[in-house]
Tab-separated table of C-alpha atoms (C1' of nucleotides) in Angstrom:
chain	number	residue	atom	x	y	z
T	1	UNK	CA	174.465	-58.033	231.868
T	2	UNK	CA	171.762	-57.295	234.418
T	3	UNK	CA	172.539	-58.180	238.004
T	4	UNK	CA	169.552	-57.966	240.331
T	5	UNK	CA	168.022	-60.376	242.823
T	6	UNK	CA	164.438	-59.425	242.008
T	7	UNK	CA	163.260	-61.412	239.069
T	8	UNK	CA	160.532	-58.894	238.278
T	9	UNK	CA	163.043	-56.155	237.804
T	10	UNK	CA	165.299	-58.280	235.655
T	11	UNK	CA	162.397	-59.195	233.380
T	12	UNK	CA	161.235	-55.602	233.193
T	13	UNK	CA	164.663	-54.333	232.243
T	14	UNK	CA	165.385	-57.173	229.903
T	15	UNK	CA	162.183	-56.629	227.976
T	16	UNK	CA	162.904	-52.972	227.522
T	17	UNK	CA	166.502	-53.508	226.573
T	18	UNK	CA	165.714	-56.235	224.086
T	19	UNK	CA	163.105	-54.026	222.522
T	20	UNK	CA	165.894	-51.488	222.064
T	21	UNK	CA	167.986	-54.077	220.313
T	22	UNK	CA	170.323	-54.980	223.114
T	23	UNK	CA	171.074	-58.591	224.000
T	24	UNK	CA	170.794	-59.356	227.682
T	25	UNK	CA	172.445	-61.744	230.164
T	26	UNK	CA	171.025	-62.003	233.701
T	27	UNK	CA	172.467	-62.915	237.065
T	28	UNK	CA	170.463	-63.020	240.357
T	29	UNK	CA	173.332	-62.578	242.772
T	30	UNK	CA	176.901	-61.385	243.083
T	31	UNK	CA	178.494	-64.789	242.848
T	32	UNK	CA	176.727	-65.823	239.704
T	33	UNK	CA	177.339	-62.387	238.272
T	34	UNK	CA	181.097	-62.778	238.638
T	35	UNK	CA	181.050	-66.268	237.224
T	36	UNK	CA	178.983	-65.179	234.292
T	37	UNK	CA	181.207	-62.202	233.734
T	38	UNK	CA	184.285	-64.367	233.655
T	39	UNK	CA	182.652	-66.608	231.118
T	40	UNK	CA	181.141	-64.039	228.805
T	41	UNK	CA	183.483	-61.118	229.389
T	42	UNK	CA	184.068	-60.502	225.757
T	43	UNK	CA	180.391	-60.370	224.940
T	44	UNK	CA	179.457	-57.963	227.716
T	45	UNK	CA	179.422	-54.284	226.815
T	46	UNK	CA	177.661	-52.907	229.852
T	47	UNK	CA	176.808	-54.099	233.377
T	48	UNK	CA	173.665	-52.944	235.181
T	49	UNK	CA	174.412	-53.703	238.791
T	50	UNK	CA	172.100	-53.549	241.786
T	51	UNK	CA	173.772	-52.443	244.983
T	52	UNK	CA	171.789	-54.747	247.282
T	53	UNK	CA	172.582	-58.311	246.304
T	54	UNK	CA	172.818	-61.722	247.978
T	55	UNK	CA	176.234	-63.461	248.115
T	56	UNK	CA	178.306	-60.426	247.269
T	57	UNK	CA	176.962	-56.907	247.311
T	58	UNK	CA	177.152	-54.587	244.306
T	59	UNK	CA	180.207	-52.714	245.504
T	60	UNK	CA	182.178	-55.941	245.786
T	61	UNK	CA	181.051	-57.133	242.371
T	62	UNK	CA	181.999	-53.770	240.909
T	63	UNK	CA	185.434	-53.851	242.466
T	64	UNK	CA	186.050	-57.441	241.374
T	65	UNK	CA	185.050	-56.702	237.795
T	66	UNK	CA	187.237	-53.618	237.818
T	67	UNK	CA	190.262	-55.712	238.659
T	68	UNK	CA	189.995	-57.432	235.283
T	69	UNK	CA	188.006	-55.161	232.993
T	70	UNK	CA	187.137	-51.616	232.076
T	71	UNK	CA	183.591	-52.534	231.022
T	72	UNK	CA	181.089	-49.730	231.741
T	73	UNK	CA	179.146	-50.320	234.962
T	74	UNK	CA	175.920	-48.556	235.913
T	75	UNK	CA	174.885	-49.043	239.540
T	76	UNK	CA	171.234	-49.274	240.609
T	77	UNK	CA	170.528	-47.996	244.095
T	78	UNK	CA	167.381	-48.492	246.129
T	79	UNK	CA	167.355	-44.991	247.528
T	80	UNK	CA	169.486	-42.108	246.476
T	81	UNK	CA	170.866	-41.775	249.995
T	82	UNK	CA	172.400	-45.243	249.708
T	83	UNK	CA	174.672	-44.188	246.981
T	84	UNK	CA	177.756	-42.563	248.212
T	85	UNK	CA	178.709	-40.949	244.977
T	86	UNK	CA	182.326	-40.350	245.675
T	87	UNK	CA	182.735	-43.901	246.881
T	88	UNK	CA	180.810	-45.241	243.886
T	89	UNK	CA	182.881	-43.459	241.333
T	90	UNK	CA	186.076	-44.228	243.193
T	91	UNK	CA	185.612	-47.990	242.955
T	92	UNK	CA	185.001	-47.596	239.266
T	93	UNK	CA	181.286	-47.287	238.611
T	94	UNK	CA	180.588	-45.157	235.559
T	95	UNK	CA	177.101	-43.970	236.415
T	96	UNK	CA	174.278	-44.701	238.783
T	97	UNK	CA	170.515	-44.758	238.584
T	98	UNK	CA	168.045	-44.532	241.421
T	99	UNK	CA	165.380	-47.094	242.040
T	100	UNK	CA	162.554	-47.394	241.335
T	101	UNK	CA	164.046	-47.497	237.853
T	102	UNK	CA	162.021	-45.897	235.100
T	103	UNK	CA	162.965	-48.011	232.099
T	104	UNK	CA	162.588	-45.195	229.608
T	105	UNK	CA	164.923	-43.035	231.660
T	106	UNK	CA	167.346	-45.886	232.022
T	107	UNK	CA	167.313	-46.605	228.325
T	108	UNK	CA	167.968	-42.932	227.602
T	109	UNK	CA	170.875	-43.017	229.974
T	110	UNK	CA	172.279	-46.197	228.444
T	111	UNK	CA	171.939	-44.880	224.931
T	112	UNK	CA	173.612	-41.632	226.016
T	113	UNK	CA	176.304	-43.750	227.618
T	114	UNK	CA	177.127	-45.602	224.448
T	115	UNK	CA	177.055	-42.397	222.489
T	116	UNK	CA	179.545	-40.833	224.832
T	117	UNK	CA	181.680	-43.954	224.696
T	118	UNK	CA	181.600	-43.867	220.916
T	119	UNK	CA	182.787	-40.292	220.842
T	120	UNK	CA	185.495	-40.927	223.361
T	121	UNK	CA	186.841	-43.862	221.457
T	122	UNK	CA	188.725	-42.002	218.815
T	123	UNK	CA	190.579	-39.845	221.257
T	124	UNK	CA	193.242	-41.694	223.094
T	125	UNK	CA	194.569	-44.690	221.282
T	126	UNK	CA	198.212	-44.398	222.172
T	127	UNK	CA	200.218	-47.494	222.841
T	128	UNK	CA	203.349	-46.669	224.756
T	129	UNK	CA	206.100	-48.933	225.940
T	130	UNK	CA	209.653	-48.412	226.825
T	131	UNK	CA	209.993	-45.080	225.068
T	132	UNK	CA	208.142	-46.198	221.962
T	133	UNK	CA	204.769	-44.579	221.378
T	134	UNK	CA	202.312	-45.541	218.703
T	135	UNK	CA	199.274	-43.395	217.984
T	136	UNK	CA	197.076	-45.431	215.719
T	137	UNK	CA	194.748	-42.585	214.771
T	138	UNK	CA	197.532	-40.523	213.253
T	139	UNK	CA	199.991	-43.382	212.580
T	140	UNK	CA	202.564	-41.336	214.410
T	141	UNK	CA	205.343	-43.353	215.986
T	142	UNK	CA	207.747	-41.765	218.430
T	143	UNK	CA	211.001	-43.048	219.835
T	144	UNK	CA	212.038	-41.178	222.964
T	145	UNK	CA	209.672	-38.445	221.916
T	146	UNK	CA	211.030	-38.016	218.382
T	147	UNK	CA	208.735	-38.863	215.553
T	148	UNK	CA	210.012	-41.439	213.126
T	149	UNK	CA	208.526	-42.205	209.747
T	150	UNK	CA	207.603	-45.799	208.973
T	151	UNK	CA	206.467	-47.347	205.753
T	152	UNK	CA	203.062	-49.140	205.792
T	153	UNK	CA	204.631	-52.571	206.174
T	154	UNK	CA	206.965	-51.396	208.891
T	155	UNK	CA	204.117	-49.774	210.725
T	156	UNK	CA	201.865	-52.840	210.570
T	157	UNK	CA	204.715	-55.049	211.641
T	158	UNK	CA	205.467	-52.885	214.655
T	159	UNK	CA	201.774	-52.635	215.579
T	160	UNK	CA	201.299	-56.379	215.562
T	161	UNK	CA	204.424	-57.007	217.543
T	162	UNK	CA	203.426	-54.433	220.118
T	163	UNK	CA	199.874	-55.748	220.307
T	164	UNK	CA	201.398	-59.142	221.100
T	165	UNK	CA	204.118	-57.735	223.276
T	166	UNK	CA	205.755	-60.342	225.456
T	167	UNK	CA	204.644	-63.092	223.150
T	168	UNK	CA	206.553	-64.651	220.294
T	169	UNK	CA	205.118	-63.942	216.905
T	170	UNK	CA	206.289	-66.311	214.180
T	171	UNK	CA	207.254	-65.217	210.698
T	172	UNK	CA	204.273	-67.130	209.391
T	173	UNK	CA	201.910	-65.183	211.679
T	174	UNK	CA	203.503	-61.941	210.651
T	175	UNK	CA	203.171	-62.817	207.002
T	176	UNK	CA	199.512	-63.732	207.542
T	177	UNK	CA	198.672	-60.602	209.500
T	178	UNK	CA	200.715	-57.993	207.636
T	179	UNK	CA	200.817	-59.399	204.167
T	180	UNK	CA	197.502	-61.283	204.221
T	181	UNK	CA	196.517	-64.927	204.245
T	182	UNK	CA	196.790	-65.328	200.522
T	183	UNK	CA	200.245	-63.912	200.200
T	184	UNK	CA	202.781	-66.150	198.623
T	185	UNK	CA	206.316	-65.126	199.271
T	186	UNK	CA	209.495	-65.934	201.093
T	187	UNK	CA	209.876	-65.809	204.864
T	188	UNK	CA	213.132	-63.894	204.475
T	189	UNK	CA	211.002	-60.901	203.514
T	190	UNK	CA	209.926	-60.604	207.132
T	191	UNK	CA	213.549	-60.472	208.247
T	192	UNK	CA	214.284	-57.692	205.871
T	193	UNK	CA	211.433	-55.589	207.102
T	194	UNK	CA	212.300	-56.321	210.704
T	195	UNK	CA	215.746	-55.112	209.880
T	196	UNK	CA	214.492	-51.879	208.343
T	197	UNK	CA	212.199	-51.360	211.312
T	198	UNK	CA	215.053	-51.902	213.743
T	199	UNK	CA	217.194	-49.364	211.901
T	200	UNK	CA	214.442	-46.750	212.202
T	201	UNK	CA	213.924	-47.585	215.869
T	202	UNK	CA	217.533	-46.575	216.377
T	203	UNK	CA	218.767	-47.155	219.891
T	204	UNK	CA	215.509	-48.886	220.678
T	205	UNK	CA	216.178	-51.496	218.016
T	206	UNK	CA	216.484	-54.266	220.565
T	207	UNK	CA	212.922	-53.761	221.710
T	208	UNK	CA	212.331	-56.341	219.021
T	209	UNK	CA	214.012	-59.550	220.168
T	210	UNK	CA	214.869	-62.400	217.847
T	211	UNK	CA	213.735	-65.757	219.123
T	212	UNK	CA	215.876	-68.092	217.102
T	213	UNK	CA	213.865	-70.830	215.497
T	214	UNK	CA	210.529	-69.261	216.430
T	215	UNK	CA	210.144	-65.674	215.405
T	216	UNK	CA	210.252	-62.221	217.014
T	217	UNK	CA	209.004	-60.711	220.221
T	218	UNK	CA	208.443	-57.147	221.320
T	219	UNK	CA	209.810	-56.545	224.788
T	220	UNK	CA	207.168	-54.423	226.534
Q	1	UNK	CA	179.365	-30.524	240.204
Q	2	UNK	CA	177.471	-29.270	243.218
Q	3	UNK	CA	179.551	-28.100	246.148
Q	4	UNK	CA	177.519	-27.439	249.301
Q	5	UNK	CA	177.824	-28.607	252.884
Q	6	UNK	CA	174.070	-28.999	253.416
Q	7	UNK	CA	172.969	-32.351	252.173
Q	8	UNK	CA	169.374	-31.216	251.812
Q	9	UNK	CA	170.372	-28.545	249.359
Q	10	UNK	CA	172.545	-30.915	247.401
Q	11	UNK	CA	169.732	-33.419	247.051
Q	12	UNK	CA	167.234	-30.717	246.113
Q	13	UNK	CA	169.463	-29.325	243.429
Q	14	UNK	CA	170.547	-32.707	242.198
Q	15	UNK	CA	167.011	-33.949	241.769
Q	16	UNK	CA	166.038	-30.906	239.805
Q	17	UNK	CA	169.114	-31.024	237.645
Q	18	UNK	CA	168.739	-34.681	236.913
Q	19	UNK	CA	165.173	-34.154	235.942
Q	20	UNK	CA	166.500	-31.649	233.459
Q	21	UNK	CA	168.836	-34.288	232.076
Q	22	UNK	CA	172.057	-33.161	233.741
Q	23	UNK	CA	174.381	-35.584	235.454
Q	24	UNK	CA	175.505	-34.492	238.856
Q	25	UNK	CA	178.537	-34.960	241.049
Q	26	UNK	CA	178.444	-33.768	244.652
Q	27	UNK	CA	180.993	-32.593	247.154
Q	28	UNK	CA	180.224	-31.507	250.726
Q	29	UNK	CA	183.291	-29.362	251.343
Q	30	UNK	CA	186.013	-27.470	249.643
Q	31	UNK	CA	188.642	-30.116	250.029
Q	32	UNK	CA	186.597	-32.884	248.534
Q	33	UNK	CA	185.400	-30.527	245.842
Q	34	UNK	CA	188.928	-29.884	244.662
Q	35	UNK	CA	189.830	-33.549	244.771
Q	36	UNK	CA	186.761	-34.481	242.840
Q	37	UNK	CA	187.388	-31.754	240.336
Q	38	UNK	CA	190.898	-32.940	239.750
Q	39	UNK	CA	189.637	-36.460	239.159
Q	40	UNK	CA	186.593	-35.743	236.974
Q	41	UNK	CA	187.686	-32.472	235.410
Q	42	UNK	CA	186.888	-33.626	231.904
Q	43	UNK	CA	183.362	-34.670	232.831
Q	44	UNK	CA	182.466	-31.445	234.604
Q	45	UNK	CA	180.776	-28.782	232.539
Q	46	UNK	CA	179.570	-26.507	235.319
Q	47	UNK	CA	180.348	-25.976	239.010
Q	48	UNK	CA	177.664	-24.806	241.466
Q	49	UNK	CA	179.685	-23.526	244.380
Q	50	UNK	CA	178.448	-22.455	247.807
Q	51	UNK	CA	180.477	-19.629	249.314
Q	52	UNK	CA	180.245	-20.865	252.898
Q	53	UNK	CA	182.048	-24.190	253.049
Q	54	UNK	CA	184.052	-26.233	255.561
Q	55	UNK	CA	187.733	-26.930	254.825
Q	56	UNK	CA	188.183	-24.292	252.117
Q	57	UNK	CA	185.657	-21.564	251.473
Q	58	UNK	CA	184.032	-21.043	248.087
Q	59	UNK	CA	186.368	-18.220	247.076
Q	60	UNK	CA	189.392	-20.403	247.597
Q	61	UNK	CA	187.845	-23.295	245.702
Q	62	UNK	CA	186.972	-20.980	242.863
Q	63	UNK	CA	190.491	-19.563	242.688
Q	64	UNK	CA	192.054	-23.016	242.799
Q	65	UNK	CA	189.846	-24.315	240.014
Q	66	UNK	CA	190.612	-21.238	237.947
Q	67	UNK	CA	194.274	-22.036	238.122
Q	68	UNK	CA	193.741	-25.100	236.013
Q	69	UNK	CA	190.414	-24.716	234.222
Q	70	UNK	CA	188.051	-22.322	232.531
Q	71	UNK	CA	184.967	-24.354	233.537
Q	72	UNK	CA	181.952	-22.165	234.230
Q	73	UNK	CA	181.390	-21.516	237.947
Q	74	UNK	CA	178.193	-20.247	239.517
Q	75	UNK	CA	178.498	-19.138	243.088
Q	76	UNK	CA	175.715	-19.584	245.667
Q	77	UNK	CA	175.605	-16.980	248.412
Q	78	UNK	CA	173.638	-17.083	251.643
Q	79	UNK	CA	172.554	-13.477	251.478
Q	80	UNK	CA	173.150	-11.086	248.686
Q	81	UNK	CA	175.149	-8.861	250.961
Q	82	UNK	CA	177.703	-11.616	251.294
Q	83	UNK	CA	178.545	-11.528	247.678
Q	84	UNK	CA	181.073	-8.963	246.858
Q	85	UNK	CA	180.328	-8.827	243.220
Q	86	UNK	CA	183.570	-7.201	242.129
Q	87	UNK	CA	185.593	-9.628	244.148
Q	88	UNK	CA	183.566	-12.597	242.863
Q	89	UNK	CA	183.994	-11.798	239.220
Q	90	UNK	CA	187.572	-10.916	239.738
Q	91	UNK	CA	188.546	-14.347	240.941
Q	92	UNK	CA	186.782	-15.881	238.002
Q	93	UNK	CA	183.190	-16.712	238.946
Q	94	UNK	CA	180.842	-16.530	235.969
Q	95	UNK	CA	177.613	-15.830	237.753
Q	96	UNK	CA	176.063	-15.903	241.211
Q	97	UNK	CA	172.716	-16.851	242.714
Q	98	UNK	CA	171.283	-15.762	246.022
Q	99	UNK	CA	170.157	-18.256	248.637
Q	100	UNK	CA	167.587	-19.485	249.391
Q	101	UNK	CA	167.903	-20.974	245.949
Q	102	UNK	CA	164.692	-21.420	244.023
Q	103	UNK	CA	165.458	-24.479	241.936
Q	104	UNK	CA	163.332	-23.367	239.021
Q	105	UNK	CA	165.110	-20.053	238.917
Q	106	UNK	CA	168.481	-21.733	239.135
Q	107	UNK	CA	167.617	-24.230	236.413
Q	108	UNK	CA	166.490	-21.338	234.211
Q	109	UNK	CA	169.798	-19.637	234.880
Q	110	UNK	CA	171.781	-22.723	234.152
Q	111	UNK	CA	169.917	-23.466	230.963
Q	112	UNK	CA	170.393	-19.888	229.895
Q	113	UNK	CA	174.024	-20.239	230.721
Q	114	UNK	CA	174.511	-23.279	228.501
Q	115	UNK	CA	172.455	-21.634	225.782
Q	116	UNK	CA	174.711	-18.630	225.852
Q	117	UNK	CA	177.693	-20.880	225.803
Q	118	UNK	CA	176.246	-22.762	222.821
Q	119	UNK	CA	175.511	-19.604	220.930
Q	120	UNK	CA	178.933	-18.266	221.760
Q	121	UNK	CA	180.296	-21.325	220.114
Q	122	UNK	CA	178.517	-20.532	216.885
Q	123	UNK	CA	179.846	-17.011	216.751
Q	124	UNK	CA	183.503	-17.552	216.943
Q	125	UNK	CA	184.025	-20.343	214.517
Q	126	UNK	CA	187.520	-19.585	213.487
Q	127	UNK	CA	189.717	-22.590	213.388
Q	128	UNK	CA	193.319	-21.580	213.541
Q	129	UNK	CA	196.379	-23.759	213.394
Q	130	UNK	CA	199.941	-23.181	212.483
Q	131	UNK	CA	199.261	-19.957	210.579
Q	132	UNK	CA	196.232	-21.321	208.796
Q	133	UNK	CA	192.903	-19.681	209.795
Q	134	UNK	CA	189.548	-20.937	208.632
Q	135	UNK	CA	186.467	-18.829	209.346
Q	136	UNK	CA	183.574	-21.171	208.684
Q	137	UNK	CA	180.982	-18.420	208.835
Q	138	UNK	CA	182.515	-16.470	205.973
Q	139	UNK	CA	184.469	-19.292	204.329
Q	140	UNK	CA	187.511	-17.080	204.497
Q	141	UNK	CA	190.839	-18.887	204.717
Q	142	UNK	CA	194.019	-17.109	205.621
Q	143	UNK	CA	197.615	-18.253	205.423
Q	144	UNK	CA	199.929	-16.196	207.577
Q	145	UNK	CA	197.252	-13.503	207.619
Q	146	UNK	CA	196.822	-13.330	203.864
Q	147	UNK	CA	193.489	-14.382	202.498
Q	148	UNK	CA	193.571	-17.102	199.863
Q	149	UNK	CA	190.708	-18.102	197.641
Q	150	UNK	CA	189.685	-21.701	197.603
Q	151	UNK	CA	187.178	-23.475	195.414
Q	152	UNK	CA	184.300	-25.220	197.124
Q	153	UNK	CA	185.891	-28.639	196.910
Q	154	UNK	CA	189.204	-27.330	198.142
Q	155	UNK	CA	187.488	-25.620	201.025
Q	156	UNK	CA	185.565	-28.698	202.133
Q	157	UNK	CA	188.642	-30.774	201.822
Q	158	UNK	CA	190.621	-28.467	204.029
Q	159	UNK	CA	187.795	-28.161	206.541
Q	160	UNK	CA	187.452	-31.892	206.964
Q	161	UNK	CA	191.150	-32.394	207.284
Q	162	UNK	CA	191.371	-29.652	209.893
Q	163	UNK	CA	188.369	-30.974	211.801
Q	164	UNK	CA	190.174	-34.279	211.986
Q	165	UNK	CA	193.546	-32.713	212.550
Q	166	UNK	CA	196.074	-35.156	213.886
Q	167	UNK	CA	194.139	-38.095	212.517
Q	168	UNK	CA	194.507	-39.833	209.196
Q	169	UNK	CA	191.613	-39.326	206.851
Q	170	UNK	CA	191.482	-41.876	204.050
Q	171	UNK	CA	190.685	-41.008	200.451
Q	172	UNK	CA	187.481	-42.993	200.835
Q	173	UNK	CA	186.460	-40.930	203.820
Q	174	UNK	CA	187.268	-37.717	201.975
Q	175	UNK	CA	185.274	-38.852	198.965
Q	176	UNK	CA	182.348	-39.717	201.222
Q	177	UNK	CA	182.432	-36.489	203.143
Q	178	UNK	CA	183.298	-34.034	200.409
Q	179	UNK	CA	181.753	-35.639	197.391
Q	180	UNK	CA	178.935	-37.544	199.117
Q	181	UNK	CA	178.209	-41.148	199.810
Q	182	UNK	CA	176.698	-41.824	196.437
Q	183	UNK	CA	179.557	-40.391	194.455
Q	184	UNK	CA	181.153	-42.758	192.031
Q	185	UNK	CA	184.517	-41.686	190.842
Q	186	UNK	CA	188.171	-42.354	191.026
Q	187	UNK	CA	190.207	-41.961	194.172
Q	188	UNK	CA	192.889	-40.108	192.204
Q	189	UNK	CA	190.508	-37.177	192.094
Q	190	UNK	CA	191.202	-36.629	195.763
Q	191	UNK	CA	194.928	-36.464	195.060
Q	192	UNK	CA	194.442	-33.856	192.401
Q	193	UNK	CA	192.415	-31.649	194.723
Q	194	UNK	CA	194.866	-32.111	197.542
Q	195	UNK	CA	197.519	-31.001	195.111
Q	196	UNK	CA	195.639	-27.859	194.122
Q	197	UNK	CA	194.946	-27.145	197.818
Q	198	UNK	CA	198.612	-27.503	198.641
Q	199	UNK	CA	199.593	-25.145	195.888
Q	200	UNK	CA	197.260	-22.498	197.290
Q	201	UNK	CA	198.501	-23.103	200.804
Q	202	UNK	CA	201.899	-22.057	199.520
Q	203	UNK	CA	204.634	-22.429	202.071
Q	204	UNK	CA	202.179	-24.076	204.421
Q	205	UNK	CA	201.596	-26.894	201.937
Q	206	UNK	CA	203.108	-29.466	204.174
Q	207	UNK	CA	200.497	-28.867	206.832
Q	208	UNK	CA	198.810	-31.612	204.880
Q	209	UNK	CA	200.885	-34.723	205.329
Q	210	UNK	CA	200.638	-37.713	203.069
Q	211	UNK	CA	200.390	-41.001	204.897
Q	212	UNK	CA	201.369	-43.354	202.185
Q	213	UNK	CA	198.960	-46.227	201.862
Q	214	UNK	CA	196.361	-44.693	204.172
Q	215	UNK	CA	195.444	-41.115	203.320
Q	216	UNK	CA	196.157	-37.585	204.440
Q	217	UNK	CA	196.571	-35.904	207.770
Q	218	UNK	CA	196.427	-32.247	208.775
Q	219	UNK	CA	199.218	-31.396	211.207
Q	220	UNK	CA	197.658	-29.216	213.875
F	1	DA	C1'	180.595	-15.463	176.566
F	2	DT	C1'	184.011	-15.889	179.720
F	3	DT	C1'	185.987	-17.597	183.723
F	4	DT	C1'	186.341	-20.875	187.223
F	5	DT	C1'	185.883	-25.279	188.886
F	6	DT	C1'	186.048	-30.020	188.309
F	7	DG	C1'	187.143	-34.983	186.993
F	8	DT	C1'	190.008	-37.900	184.308
F	9	DT	C1'	194.002	-39.463	182.312
F	10	DA	C1'	198.760	-40.238	181.708
F	11	DA	C1'	203.474	-39.373	182.522
F	12	DA	C1'	206.946	-38.260	186.070
F	13	DA	C1'	208.602	-38.714	190.567
F	14	DA	C1'	209.045	-40.793	194.853
F	15	DA	C1'	208.792	-44.275	198.071
F	16	DT	C1'	208.145	-48.928	199.220
F	17	DT	C1'	208.764	-53.616	198.590
F	18	DG	C1'	210.591	-58.410	197.496
F	19	DT	C1'	214.418	-61.105	196.423
F	20	DG	C1'	218.660	-63.411	196.447
F	21	DA	C1'	223.254	-63.476	197.757
F	22	DA	C1'	226.855	-62.462	200.932
F	23	DC	C1'	227.824	-62.380	205.523
F	24	DA	C1'	227.253	-63.181	210.600
F	25	DT	C1'	225.862	-65.843	214.390
F	26	DC	C1'	224.285	-69.716	217.023
F	27	DG	C1'	223.897	-74.428	218.795
F	28	DC	C1'	225.644	-78.604	218.802
F	29	DA	C1'	228.389	-82.498	217.969
F	30	DA	C1'	232.789	-84.145	216.705
C	1	DT	C1'	238.141	-75.947	220.704
C	2	DT	C1'	236.706	-76.435	216.202
C	3	DG	C1'	233.802	-77.179	212.233
C	4	DC	C1'	229.385	-77.490	210.305
C	5	DG	C1'	224.783	-76.764	209.168
C	6	DA	C1'	220.950	-74.142	210.261
C	7	DT	C1'	219.230	-69.803	211.124
C	8	DG	C1'	219.288	-64.803	211.137
C	9	DT	C1'	221.117	-60.268	209.344
C	10	DT	C1'	222.306	-57.106	206.071
C	11	DC	C1'	222.833	-55.168	201.640
C	12	DA	C1'	222.118	-53.756	196.847
C	13	DC	C1'	219.076	-53.527	193.284
C	14	DA	C1'	215.217	-54.204	190.384
C	15	DA	C1'	210.307	-54.329	190.347
C	16	DT	C1'	206.274	-52.564	191.949
C	17	DT	C1'	203.185	-49.495	194.034
C	18	DT	C1'	201.701	-45.115	195.281
C	19	DT	C1'	201.674	-40.314	195.001
C	20	DT	C1'	202.418	-36.066	192.615
C	21	DT	C1'	202.075	-33.227	188.914
C	22	DA	C1'	200.640	-31.460	184.548
C	23	DA	C1'	197.555	-31.166	180.770
C	24	DC	C1'	193.114	-31.192	178.916
C	25	DA	C1'	188.222	-31.161	178.233
C	26	DA	C1'	183.666	-31.155	180.349
C	27	DA	C1'	180.648	-28.890	183.448
C	28	DA	C1'	179.230	-25.198	186.231
C	29	DA	C1'	179.176	-20.593	187.696
C	30	DT	C1'	179.486	-15.783	186.806
DNA sequence: ATTTTTGTTAAAAAATTGTGAACATCGCAA
DNA sequence: TTGCGATGTTCACAATTTTTTAACAAAAAT
């Protein structure tokens, strides 16, 4: 998403970005930017954000977005002096580029950015709640720091429950997600695996709550 | 990260560095430098550090950073006389440059620095975990100090597992990386080679963990 | 020509999984 | 308070899946 009040700049950047294979959304001011972000949040992978904007300035937009999302934000500043770097990074900007923007330089920076992001991805995928840690890269599950060994079904079950922590997941949903949509088998099977999982979770067994008549829920 | 109280110098250096493709953080005094370092430690590859600073002087900043990090530090000194070389290197500075700084000279020095670092990387390519050493230059593998002889496939297998230590590597991934993307053959082949590798690893066999249903994982 | 490495197969071993039945618990209505 | 049906838990065991191991022959390297 490009946020800039000058149409010329938006068009310039959009053309370059689209030529690079990116898809672009545009907003001319802070207000519309926030509305658009709310609407298309899941489709937006990067925000190019001018500092000088009508309605809300770039800092405000950046802060607001940061309240709800960790999307990468690159700030565009009119003159380098305008950018208080410490301030910028503190409110959550990921990088900044000085105007006048040289599209080639910007593209290089954006590409580099995604590269870096890609590399960083694999690193730190640890879900952790209430003494239960799940590292998806290694499939290591720890209870109070001690590694426990789960079977594939048990692991998937736990993962889905944790991903939906706080929400009830029905036996049907669990069957669909762990066993697959085409699986034909009894619902009691889920109970059995929940049971085995609880046993392995030891004293943390009641992190998985039974919601009678509905399913199970992980208590985050 | 550039640490200097004179804004003009910071801007001068930053512009030159950015033109060279480096990304720059700035701090105007010792206190902010340390705060920033704490916050962005993982993003900082090099510190340019003025000796004369408000709040804490350069020596102090250098010492503090050294307590937590081995990041390269280049000190900037107003006049060469100010730099007590022995003292400087003793507290952990890696190099020093005399002011007035000629940006081109500094850039050359920095580039050289990273080159040296890069080359240094290539030299000492011994991966070592849990009593298993792998010297990629010579292809020598040692278990508890005793050299063992691995076949090419076994070696590649071990290397890839170790490079991804802590993460699960699936049989498909191993086939792709060891045998090549175009290889058509059974997955069981991987098992067989893992088996042979384990036998040669002797008592360290269980450094390669089986993650049933998913693949193998080297326990770093 | 000999040795080493490699891929495949099949049997053995190990771990996981599904099922049904017994048992426990809950909510509700008598 | 009790009894009942519905729902959830637990258990044992057989079936299945997956991994390990061994054996063997082809291919490659020495």
